[in-house]
Amino acid sequence: DQQVKQNSPSLSVQEGRISILNCDYTNSMFDYFLWYKKYPAEGPTFLISISSIKDKNEDGRFTVFLNKSAKHLSLHIVPSQPGDSAVYFCAASVAGTASKLTFGTGTRLQVTL
Amino acid sequence: KAGVTQTPRYLIKTRGQQVTLSCSPISGHRSVSWYQQTPGQGLQFLFEYFSETQRNKGNFPGRFSGRQFSNSRSEMNVSTLELGDSALYLCASSLTAPGNTIYFGEGSWLTVV
């Protein structure tokens, strides 16, 4: 049972444009959500997070939106840069088990020149 | 400050053998968790240790075990290795409070032949 889903395995965006990566979840107990960026053969790098009490969190070029009623979150990257090309994972955790992350399957972002 | 350090980075083992992987968390982080990444199953939570005690456990067989030492360093062990255990094993550390960011190491690549 895939509790966190990233339905787009890949996304291609031109440099300077907005990248929007989507994530859906089914477990209503999830209350903390994170986005990680990952290069092959490396560990995931934390990008941004959001608590369920918020609907938006911004950090530089990265903004995460949370729609609890739709059980949907998205990561916006503006403007996209070639160095953003990587696999992006969304992850979620339940209150009291913050270190037990449930990951999505990842979306490969390619930022083209 | 230094990140999460994992050793060894790469190793090859034979089916039936056992393996021990090591992880040093970020200084001051007392929670250490382990994840397995495979092409077929994605990133999956193995277990979490806090103050030398296993606090959370994922859905893996008993061949997968771990421990944490008083200095928060952690090891995970896989006994009776199977070909399907070939994966990237990631260690992550975090502070203890809910909502704290989880930081990952570079991972240990295990190949079982």
Coordinates of N, CA and C in Angstrom, one line a residue:
Chain A
D1 N 0.8 -1.2 0.0 CA 0.0 0.0 0.0 C 0.9 1.2 0.0
Q2 N 0.9 2.0 -1.1 CA 1.7 3.1 -1.3 C 1.0 4.3 -0.6
Q3 N 1.4 4.7 0.6 CA 0.7 5.8 1.3 C 1.1 7.2 0.8
V4 N 2.3 7.3 0.1 CA 2.7 8.5 -0.4 C 3.0 8.3 -1.9
K5 N 2.4 9.1 -2.7 CA 2.5 8.8 -4.2 C 3.0 10.0 -4.9
Q6 N 3.9 9.8 -5.8 CA 4.4 10.8 -6.7 C 4.1 10.2 -8.1
N7 N 3.0 10.7 -8.7 CA 2.5 10.1 -9.9 C 3.3 10.4 -11.2
S8 N 4.1 11.4 -11.1 CA 4.9 11.8 -12.3 C 6.3 11.3 -12.1
P9 N 6.7 10.3 -12.8 CA 8.1 9.8 -12.6 C 9.1 10.7 -13.2
S10 N 8.7 11.6 -14.1 CA 9.7 12.5 -14.6 C 9.1 13.8 -15.0
L11 N 9.9 14.9 -15.1 CA 9.4 16.2 -15.4 C 10.6 16.9 -16.1
S12 N 10.3 17.6 -17.2 CA 11.3 18.4 -17.9 C 10.8 19.8 -17.9
V13 N 11.7 20.7 -17.5 CA 11.4 22.2 -17.4 C 12.5 23.0 -18.0
Q14 N 12.2 24.1 -18.7 CA 13.3 24.9 -19.2 C 13.8 25.8 -18.1
E15 N 15.1 26.1 -18.2 CA 15.8 26.9 -17.2 C 15.1 28.3 -17.1
G16 N 14.9 28.7 -15.9 CA 14.2 30.0 -15.6 C 12.7 29.9 -15.4
R17 N 12.1 28.7 -15.8 CA 10.7 28.5 -15.7 C 10.4 27.9 -14.3
I18 N 9.1 27.8 -14.0 CA 8.7 27.2 -12.7 C 8.7 25.6 -12.8
S19 N 9.2 25.0 -11.8 CA 9.0 23.5 -11.7 C 8.0 23.2 -10.7
I20 N 7.0 22.4 -11.0 CA 6.0 22.0 -10.0 C 6.0 20.5 -9.8
L21 N 6.4 20.1 -8.6 CA 6.4 18.6 -8.4 C 5.3 18.3 -7.4
N22 N 4.5 17.3 -7.7 CA 3.3 16.9 -6.9 C 3.5 15.7 -6.1
C23 N 2.7 15.6 -5.1 CA 2.7 14.5 -4.2 C 1.4 14.3 -3.5
D24 N 0.9 13.1 -3.5 CA -0.4 12.8 -2.9 C -0.2 11.8 -1.7
Y25 N -1.0 11.9 -0.7 CA -0.9 10.9 0.4 C -2.3 10.4 0.8
T26 N -2.3 9.2 1.4 CA -3.6 8.6 1.8 C -3.8 8.6 3.3
N27 N -2.7 8.6 4.0 CA -2.8 8.4 5.5 C -3.1 9.8 6.1
S28 N -4.3 9.9 6.7 CA -4.7 11.2 7.3 C -3.9 11.5 8.6
M29 N -3.2 10.5 9.1 CA -2.4 10.7 10.3 C -1.1 11.4 10.1
F30 N -0.7 11.5 8.8 CA 0.5 12.3 8.5 C 0.4 13.7 8.9
D31 N 1.4 14.3 9.6 CA 1.2 15.7 10.0 C 2.5 16.5 9.7
Y32 N 3.5 15.9 9.1 CA 4.7 16.6 8.8 C 5.2 16.1 7.5
F33 N 5.6 17.0 6.6 CA 5.9 16.6 5.2 C 7.2 17.3 4.8
L34 N 8.0 16.5 4.1 CA 9.4 17.0 3.7 C 9.6 16.7 2.2
W35 N 10.4 17.5 1.7 CA 10.9 17.3 0.3 C 12.5 17.1 0.4
Y36 N 12.9 16.1 -0.4 CA 14.3 15.8 -0.5 C 14.7 15.8 -1.9
K37 N 16.0 16.2 -2.2 CA 16.6 16.1 -3.5 C 17.7 15.0 -3.4
K38 N 17.7 14.2 -4.5 CA 18.7 13.1 -4.4 C 19.4 13.0 -5.8
Y39 N 20.8 12.9 -5.7 CA 21.5 12.5 -6.8 C 21.9 11.0 -6.7
P40 N 22.2 10.4 -7.9 CA 22.5 8.9 -7.8 C 23.7 8.7 -6.9
A41 N 23.6 7.6 -6.2 CA 24.7 7.1 -5.3 C 25.0 8.1 -4.1
E42 N 24.1 9.0 -3.9 CA 24.2 9.9 -2.7 C 23.0 9.8 -1.8
G43 N 23.1 10.3 -0.6 CA 22.0 10.4 0.3 C 21.1 11.5 -0.1
P44 N 19.8 11.5 0.3 CA 18.9 12.6 0.1 C 19.3 13.8 0.8
T45 N 19.1 15.0 0.2 CA 19.5 16.3 0.8 C 18.2 17.0 1.1
F46 N 18.0 17.4 2.3 CA 16.8 18.1 2.7 C 16.6 19.4 2.0
L47 N 15.4 19.7 1.5 CA 15.1 20.9 0.9 C 14.2 21.8 1.7
I48 N 13.0 21.3 2.0 CA 12.1 22.1 2.7 C 11.0 21.2 3.4
S49 N 10.4 21.7 4.4 CA 9.4 20.9 5.1 C 8.1 21.8 5.4
I50 N 7.1 21.1 5.8 CA 5.9 21.9 6.2 C 5.1 21.1 7.2
S51 N 4.6 21.7 8.2 CA 3.8 21.1 9.2 C 2.3 21.1 8.7
S52 N 1.5 20.2 9.2 CA 0.1 20.2 8.8 C -0.7 21.4 9.3
I53 N -0.1 22.2 10.2 CA -0.9 23.3 10.7 C -0.7 24.5 9.7
K54 N 0.1 24.3 8.7 CA 0.4 25.4 7.7 C -0.1 24.9 6.4
D55 N -0.3 25.9 5.5 CA -0.6 25.5 4.1 C 0.5 26.0 3.1
K56 N 1.5 26.7 3.6 CA 2.5 27.1 2.7 C 3.8 27.4 3.5
N57 N 4.9 27.0 2.9 CA 6.2 27.4 3.5 C 7.2 27.7 2.4
E58 N 7.9 28.8 2.6 CA 8.8 29.3 1.6 C 10.2 29.4 2.0
D59 N 11.2 29.0 1.2 CA 12.6 29.1 1.5 C 13.3 29.4 0.2
G60 N 13.6 30.7 0.0 CA 14.3 31.0 -1.2 C 13.5 30.7 -2.5
R61 N 14.1 29.9 -3.4 CA 13.4 29.5 -4.6 C 12.4 28.4 -4.4
F62 N 12.4 27.8 -3.2 CA 11.5 26.7 -3.0 C 10.3 27.0 -2.1
T63 N 9.1 26.6 -2.6 CA 7.9 26.8 -1.8 C 7.1 25.5 -1.8
V64 N 6.7 25.1 -0.6 CA 5.9 23.9 -0.5 C 4.4 24.3 -0.2
F65 N 3.5 23.8 -0.8 CA 2.1 24.0 -0.6 C 1.4 22.7 -0.1
L66 N 0.6 22.9 0.9 CA -0.1 21.7 1.5 C -1.6 21.9 1.4
N67 N -2.3 21.0 0.8 CA -3.8 21.0 0.8 C -4.3 19.8 1.5
K68 N -4.6 20.0 2.8 CA -4.9 18.8 3.6 C -6.2 18.2 3.2
S69 N -7.2 18.9 2.8 CA -8.5 18.4 2.4 C -8.3 17.4 1.2
A70 N -7.4 17.8 0.3 CA -7.1 17.0 -0.9 C -6.0 16.0 -0.7
K71 N -5.4 16.0 0.5 CA -4.2 15.2 0.8 C -3.2 15.3 -0.3
H72 N -2.8 16.5 -0.6 CA -1.9 16.8 -1.7 C -0.9 17.9 -1.3
L73 N 0.3 17.7 -1.7 CA 1.3 18.7 -1.5 C 2.1 18.9 -2.8
S74 N 2.6 20.1 -2.9 CA 3.4 20.4 -4.1 C 4.6 21.2 -3.8
L75 N 5.7 21.0 -4.6 CA 6.9 21.8 -4.4 C 7.1 22.6 -5.7
H76 N 7.2 23.9 -5.4 CA 7.5 24.9 -6.5 C 8.9 25.3 -6.5
I77 N 9.6 25.3 -7.6 CA 10.9 25.8 -7.7 C 10.9 26.9 -8.7
V78 N 11.2 28.1 -8.3 CA 11.2 29.3 -9.2 C 12.4 30.2 -8.9
P79 N 13.2 30.6 -9.9 CA 13.3 30.0 -11.2 C 14.1 28.7 -11.2
S80 N 13.8 27.8 -12.1 CA 14.5 26.5 -12.1 C 15.9 26.7 -12.7
Q81 N 16.8 26.0 -12.2 CA 18.2 26.1 -12.7 C 18.7 24.7 -13.1
P82 N 19.7 24.6 -13.9 CA 20.2 23.3 -14.4 C 20.7 22.5 -13.2
G83 N 21.2 23.1 -12.1 CA 21.7 22.4 -11.0 C 20.5 21.7 -10.2
D84 N 19.3 22.1 -10.5 CA 18.2 21.5 -9.8 C 17.8 20.1 -10.4
S85 N 18.5 19.7 -11.5 CA 18.2 18.4 -12.1 C 18.6 17.3 -11.1
A86 N 17.7 16.5 -10.7 CA 17.9 15.5 -9.7 C 16.6 14.7 -9.5
V87 N 16.5 13.8 -8.7 CA 15.3 13.1 -8.3 C 14.8 13.7 -7.0
Y88 N 13.5 14.1 -7.0 CA 12.9 14.7 -5.8 C 11.9 13.7 -5.2
F89 N 12.1 13.6 -3.9 CA 11.2 12.7 -3.1 C 10.4 13.6 -2.1
C90 N 9.1 13.3 -2.0 CA 8.4 13.8 -0.9 C 8.3 12.7 0.2
A91 N 8.2 13.1 1.4 CA 8.2 12.2 2.5 C 7.2 12.7 3.6
A92 N 6.7 11.8 4.4 CA 5.7 12.2 5.4 C 5.9 11.4 6.7
S93 N 5.5 12.0 7.8 CA 5.6 11.3 9.0 C 4.4 11.6 9.9
V94 N 4.2 10.6 10.8 CA 3.1 10.7 11.7 C 3.6 11.3 13.0
A95 N 2.7 12.1 13.7 CA 3.1 12.7 15.0 C 3.6 11.6 15.9
G96 N 4.7 11.9 16.6 CA 5.3 11.0 17.5 C 6.3 10.0 16.9
T97 N 6.3 9.9 15.6 CA 7.3 9.0 14.9 C 8.0 9.8 13.8
A98 N 8.5 11.0 14.3 CA 9.1 11.9 13.3 C 10.2 11.4 12.5
S99 N 10.9 10.4 13.0 CA 12.0 9.8 12.3 C 11.6 8.7 11.3
K100 N 10.4 8.3 11.4 CA 9.9 7.2 10.5 C 9.2 7.9 9.3
L101 N 10.0 8.1 8.3 CA 9.5 8.8 7.1 C 9.0 7.7 6.1
T102 N 7.8 8.1 5.5 CA 7.3 7.3 4.4 C 7.6 8.1 3.2
F103 N 8.3 7.5 2.2 CA 8.7 8.2 1.0 C 7.8 7.9 -0.1
G104 N 7.7 8.9 -1.0 CA 7.1 8.7 -2.3 C 8.2 8.0 -3.2
T105 N 7.8 7.7 -4.5 CA 8.6 7.0 -5.4 C 9.6 7.9 -6.1
G106 N 9.4 9.2 -6.0 CA 10.4 10.1 -6.6 C 9.9 10.6 -8.0
T107 N 10.3 11.8 -8.3 CA 10.1 12.4 -9.6 C 11.5 12.9 -10.1
R108 N 11.9 12.5 -11.3 CA 13.1 13.0 -11.8 C 12.9 14.3 -12.6
L109 N 13.5 15.3 -12.1 CA 13.4 16.6 -12.7 C 14.6 16.9 -13.6
Q110 N 14.4 17.3 -14.8 CA 15.4 17.7 -15.8 C 15.2 19.1 -16.1
V111 N 16.2 20.0 -15.8 CA 16.1 21.4 -16.2 C 17.0 21.6 -17.4
T112 N 16.3 22.0 -18.5 CA 17.1 22.1 -19.7 C 17.4 23.6 -20.0
L113 N 18.5 23.8 -20.8 CA 18.9 25.1 -21.1 C 18.1 25.8 -22.1
Chain B
K1 N 29.3 22.2 10.5 CA 29.6 21.0 11.3 C 29.5 19.7 10.4
A2 N 30.2 18.7 10.8 CA 30.2 17.4 10.0 C 28.8 16.9 9.9
G3 N 28.6 16.2 8.7 CA 27.3 15.6 8.5 C 27.2 14.2 9.0
V4 N 26.2 13.5 8.5 CA 26.1 12.1 8.9 C 27.1 11.3 8.1
T5 N 27.9 10.5 8.8 CA 29.0 9.7 8.2 C 28.7 8.2 8.2
Q6 N 28.8 7.6 7.0 CA 28.5 6.2 6.9 C 29.8 5.5 6.4
T7 N 30.0 4.3 7.0 CA 31.1 3.5 6.5 C 30.7 2.0 6.5
P8 N 31.2 1.2 5.6 CA 31.9 1.6 4.4 C 31.0 2.2 3.3
R9 N 31.5 2.8 2.3 CA 30.7 3.4 1.2 C 30.2 2.3 0.3
Y10 N 31.1 1.4 0.0 CA 30.8 0.3 -1.0 C 31.3 -1.0 -0.4
L11 N 30.5 -2.0 -0.6 CA 31.0 -3.4 -0.2 C 30.3 -4.4 -1.0
I12 N 31.0 -5.5 -1.2 CA 30.4 -6.7 -1.9 C 30.5 -7.9 -0.9
K13 N 29.4 -8.6 -0.8 CA 29.3 -9.7 0.1 C 28.7 -10.9 -0.7
T14 N 29.0 -12.1 -0.2 CA 28.4 -13.3 -0.8 C 27.2 -13.7 -0.1
R15 N 26.3 -14.3 -0.8 CA 25.0 -14.8 -0.3 C 25.3 -15.7 0.9
G16 N 24.5 -15.5 2.0 CA 24.7 -16.3 3.2 C 25.6 -15.6 4.2
Q17 N 26.4 -14.7 3.8 CA 27.3 -14.0 4.8 C 26.5 -12.9 5.6
Q18 N 27.2 -12.3 6.5 CA 26.5 -11.2 7.2 C 27.3 -9.9 7.0
V19 N 26.7 -8.8 7.2 CA 27.4 -7.5 7.0 C 27.0 -6.5 8.2
T20 N 27.9 -5.7 8.5 CA 27.7 -4.7 9.5 C 28.0 -3.3 8.9
L21 N 27.1 -2.4 9.0 CA 27.3 -1.0 8.5 C 27.3 -0.1 9.7
S22 N 28.1 1.0 9.5 CA 28.3 1.9 10.6 C 27.8 3.3 10.3
C23 N 27.3 4.0 11.3 CA 26.8 5.4 11.1 C 27.2 6.3 12.2
S24 N 27.8 7.4 11.9 CA 28.0 8.4 13.0 C 27.1 9.6 12.7
P25 N 26.2 9.9 13.6 CA 25.2 11.0 13.4 C 25.9 12.4 13.5
I26 N 25.2 13.4 13.1 CA 25.6 14.8 13.3 C 25.7 15.0 14.8
S27 N 26.8 15.7 15.2 CA 27.0 16.0 16.6 C 25.8 16.6 17.3
G28 N 25.4 16.0 18.4 CA 24.2 16.5 19.1 C 22.9 15.8 18.8
H29 N 22.9 15.1 17.7 CA 21.7 14.3 17.3 C 21.7 13.0 18.0
R30 N 20.6 12.7 18.6 CA 20.5 11.5 19.4 C 19.6 10.4 18.7
S31 N 18.9 10.8 17.7 CA 18.0 9.9 17.0 C 18.8 9.5 15.7
V32 N 18.9 8.2 15.5 CA 19.5 7.6 14.3 C 18.5 6.6 13.7
S33 N 18.2 6.8 12.4 CA 17.3 5.9 11.7 C 18.0 5.3 10.4
W34 N 17.6 4.2 10.0 CA 18.1 3.5 8.8 C 17.1 3.3 7.8
Y35 N 17.5 3.4 6.5 CA 16.6 3.2 5.4 C 17.3 2.4 4.4
Q36 N 16.5 1.7 3.6 CA 17.0 0.9 2.5 C 16.4 1.5 1.2
Q37 N 17.2 1.7 0.2 CA 16.7 2.1 -1.1 C 17.1 1.0 -2.2
T38 N 16.0 0.5 -2.8 CA 16.2 -0.4 -3.9 C 15.4 0.2 -5.1
P39 N 15.8 -0.2 -6.4 CA 15.0 0.2 -7.5 C 13.5 -0.2 -7.5
G40 N 13.3 -1.4 -6.9 CA 11.9 -1.9 -6.9 C 11.0 -1.3 -5.8
Q41 N 11.6 -1.1 -4.6 CA 10.8 -0.7 -3.5 C 11.0 0.7 -3.0
G42 N 11.9 1.4 -3.7 CA 12.2 2.8 -3.3 C 12.8 2.9 -1.9
L43 N 12.6 4.0 -1.2 CA 13.2 4.2 0.1 C 12.3 3.7 1.2
Q44 N 12.8 2.8 1.9 CA 11.9 2.2 3.0 C 12.6 2.3 4.3
F45 N 11.8 2.6 5.3 CA 12.3 2.7 6.7 C 12.6 1.4 7.3
L46 N 13.8 1.2 7.9 CA 14.2 0.0 8.6 C 13.9 0.1 10.1
F47 N 14.6 1.0 10.7 CA 14.3 1.2 12.2 C 15.0 2.5 12.6
E48 N 14.6 2.9 13.9 CA 15.1 4.1 14.5 C 15.6 3.8 15.9
Y49 N 16.7 4.4 16.2 CA 17.3 4.2 17.6 C 17.4 5.6 18.2
F50 N 17.1 5.6 19.5 CA 17.2 6.8 20.3 C 17.6 6.4 21.7
S51 N 18.6 7.0 22.2 CA 19.2 6.6 23.5 C 19.4 5.2 23.7
E52 N 20.0 4.6 22.7 CA 20.4 3.2 22.7 C 19.2 2.2 22.6
T53 N 18.0 2.7 22.4 CA 16.8 1.8 22.3 C 16.2 2.0 21.0
Q54 N 15.7 0.8 20.5 CA 14.9 0.9 19.2 C 13.6 1.5 19.5
R55 N 13.3 2.6 18.8 CA 12.1 3.3 19.1 C 11.0 3.1 18.0
N56 N 11.4 2.8 16.8 CA 10.4 2.5 15.8 C 11.0 1.4 14.9
K57 N 10.2 0.7 14.2 CA 10.6 -0.4 13.4 C 9.8 -0.5 12.2
G58 N 10.4 -0.8 11.0 CA 9.7 -0.9 9.8 C 9.4 -2.4 9.6
N59 N 8.9 -2.7 8.4 CA 8.5 -4.1 8.0 C 9.6 -4.9 7.4
F60 N 10.6 -5.2 8.1 CA 11.7 -6.0 7.5 C 11.9 -7.2 8.4
P61 N 12.4 -8.3 7.8 CA 12.6 -9.5 8.6 C 13.6 -9.3 9.7
G62 N 13.7 -10.3 10.6 CA 14.5 -10.2 11.8 C 16.0 -10.3 11.4
R63 N 16.3 -10.7 10.1 CA 17.7 -10.7 9.7 C 18.3 -9.3 9.7
F64 N 17.5 -8.3 9.7 CA 17.9 -6.9 9.8 C 17.9 -6.5 11.3
S65 N 19.0 -6.0 11.8 CA 19.0 -5.6 13.2 C 19.9 -4.4 13.3
G66 N 19.8 -3.8 14.4 CA 20.7 -2.6 14.6 C 20.9 -2.4 16.1
R67 N 21.8 -1.4 16.4 CA 22.0 -1.0 17.7 C 22.6 0.4 17.7
Q68 N 22.5 1.0 18.9 CA 23.0 2.3 19.1 C 23.9 2.4 20.3
F69 N 25.0 3.1 20.2 CA 25.9 3.2 21.3 C 25.7 4.4 22.2
S70 N 26.3 4.5 23.3 CA 26.1 5.7 24.2 C 26.5 7.0 23.6
N71 N 27.4 7.0 22.6 CA 27.8 8.2 21.9 C 26.9 8.5 20.7
S72 N 25.8 7.8 20.6 CA 24.8 7.9 19.5 C 25.2 7.3 18.2
R73 N 26.4 6.8 18.1 CA 26.8 6.1 16.8 C 25.9 4.8 16.7
S74 N 25.7 4.4 15.5 CA 24.8 3.3 15.3 C 25.4 2.3 14.3
E75 N 25.0 1.1 14.4 CA 25.4 0.0 13.5 C 24.1 -0.7 13.1
M76 N 24.1 -1.2 11.8 CA 23.1 -2.1 11.4 C 23.7 -3.3 10.9
N77 N 23.1 -4.4 11.1 CA 23.6 -5.7 10.7 C 22.5 -6.5 9.9
V78 N 23.0 -7.1 8.8 CA 22.1 -8.0 8.1 C 22.8 -9.4 8.1
S79 N 22.1 -10.3 8.5 CA 22.6 -11.7 8.6 C 22.0 -12.5 7.4
T80 N 22.7 -13.6 7.1 CA 22.3 -14.5 6.1 C 21.8 -13.7 4.8
L81 N 22.8 -13.0 4.3 CA 22.5 -12.2 3.1 C 21.8 -12.9 2.0
E82 N 20.8 -12.2 1.4 CA 20.2 -12.7 0.2 C 20.5 -11.7 -1.0
L83 N 20.3 -12.2 -2.2 CA 20.6 -11.3 -3.4 C 19.7 -10.1 -3.3
G84 N 18.5 -10.2 -2.8 CA 17.6 -9.1 -2.7 C 18.0 -8.0 -1.7
D85 N 19.0 -8.3 -0.9 CA 19.4 -7.3 0.1 C 20.4 -6.3 -0.6
S86 N 20.7 -6.5 -1.8 CA 21.6 -5.5 -2.5 C 20.8 -4.2 -2.6
A87 N 21.4 -3.2 -2.1 CA 20.7 -1.9 -2.0 C 21.6 -0.8 -1.5
L88 N 21.1 0.4 -1.5 CA 21.8 1.5 -0.8 C 21.2 1.6 0.5
Y89 N 22.0 1.5 1.6 CA 21.5 1.6 2.9 C 21.9 3.0 3.5
L90 N 20.9 3.7 3.9 CA 21.0 5.1 4.3 C 20.8 5.3 5.8
C91 N 21.7 6.0 6.4 CA 21.5 6.4 7.8 C 21.1 7.8 7.9
A92 N 20.3 8.2 8.8 CA 19.8 9.5 9.0 C 19.8 9.9 10.5
S93 N 20.1 11.1 10.8 CA 20.0 11.6 12.2 C 19.2 12.8 12.3
S94 N 18.7 13.0 13.5 CA 17.9 14.2 13.8 C 17.9 14.5 15.3
L95 N 17.5 15.7 15.6 CA 17.3 16.0 17.0 C 16.1 15.3 17.5
T96 N 15.7 15.4 18.7 CA 14.7 14.6 19.2 C 13.3 15.1 19.1
A97 N 13.2 16.4 19.0 CA 11.8 17.0 19.1 C 11.1 16.7 17.8
P98 N 9.7 16.6 17.9 CA 9.0 16.3 16.7 C 9.1 17.5 15.7
G99 N 9.1 17.2 14.4 CA 9.2 18.2 13.4 C 10.6 18.6 13.1
N100 N 11.6 18.0 13.7 CA 13.0 18.3 13.4 C 13.4 17.7 12.1
T101 N 14.2 18.3 11.3 CA 14.7 17.8 10.1 C 15.5 16.6 10.2
I102 N 15.3 15.7 9.3 CA 16.1 14.5 9.3 C 17.2 14.6 8.2
Y103 N 18.4 14.4 8.6 CA 19.5 14.6 7.7 C 20.1 13.2 7.3
F104 N 20.4 13.0 6.1 CA 20.9 11.7 5.6 C 22.4 11.7 5.3
G105 N 23.0 10.5 5.5 CA 24.4 10.3 5.1 C 24.4 10.0 3.6
E106 N 25.6 9.7 3.1 CA 25.8 9.4 1.7 C 25.4 8.0 1.4
G107 N 25.3 7.1 2.4 CA 24.8 5.8 2.2 C 26.0 4.8 2.0
S108 N 25.6 3.5 2.2 CA 26.5 2.4 2.0 C 25.9 1.5 0.9
W109 N 26.7 1.3 -0.2 CA 26.2 0.5 -1.3 C 26.6 -0.9 -1.0
L110 N 25.6 -1.8 -0.8 CA 25.8 -3.2 -0.6 C 25.4 -4.0 -1.8
T111 N 26.4 -4.8 -2.3 CA 26.1 -5.7 -3.4 C 26.2 -7.1 -2.9
V112 N 25.2 -7.9 -3.1 CA 25.3 -9.3 -2.6 C 25.4 -10.2 -3.9
V113 N 26.4 -11.0 -4.0 CA 26.6 -11.9 -5.1 C 26.5 -13.4 -4.8

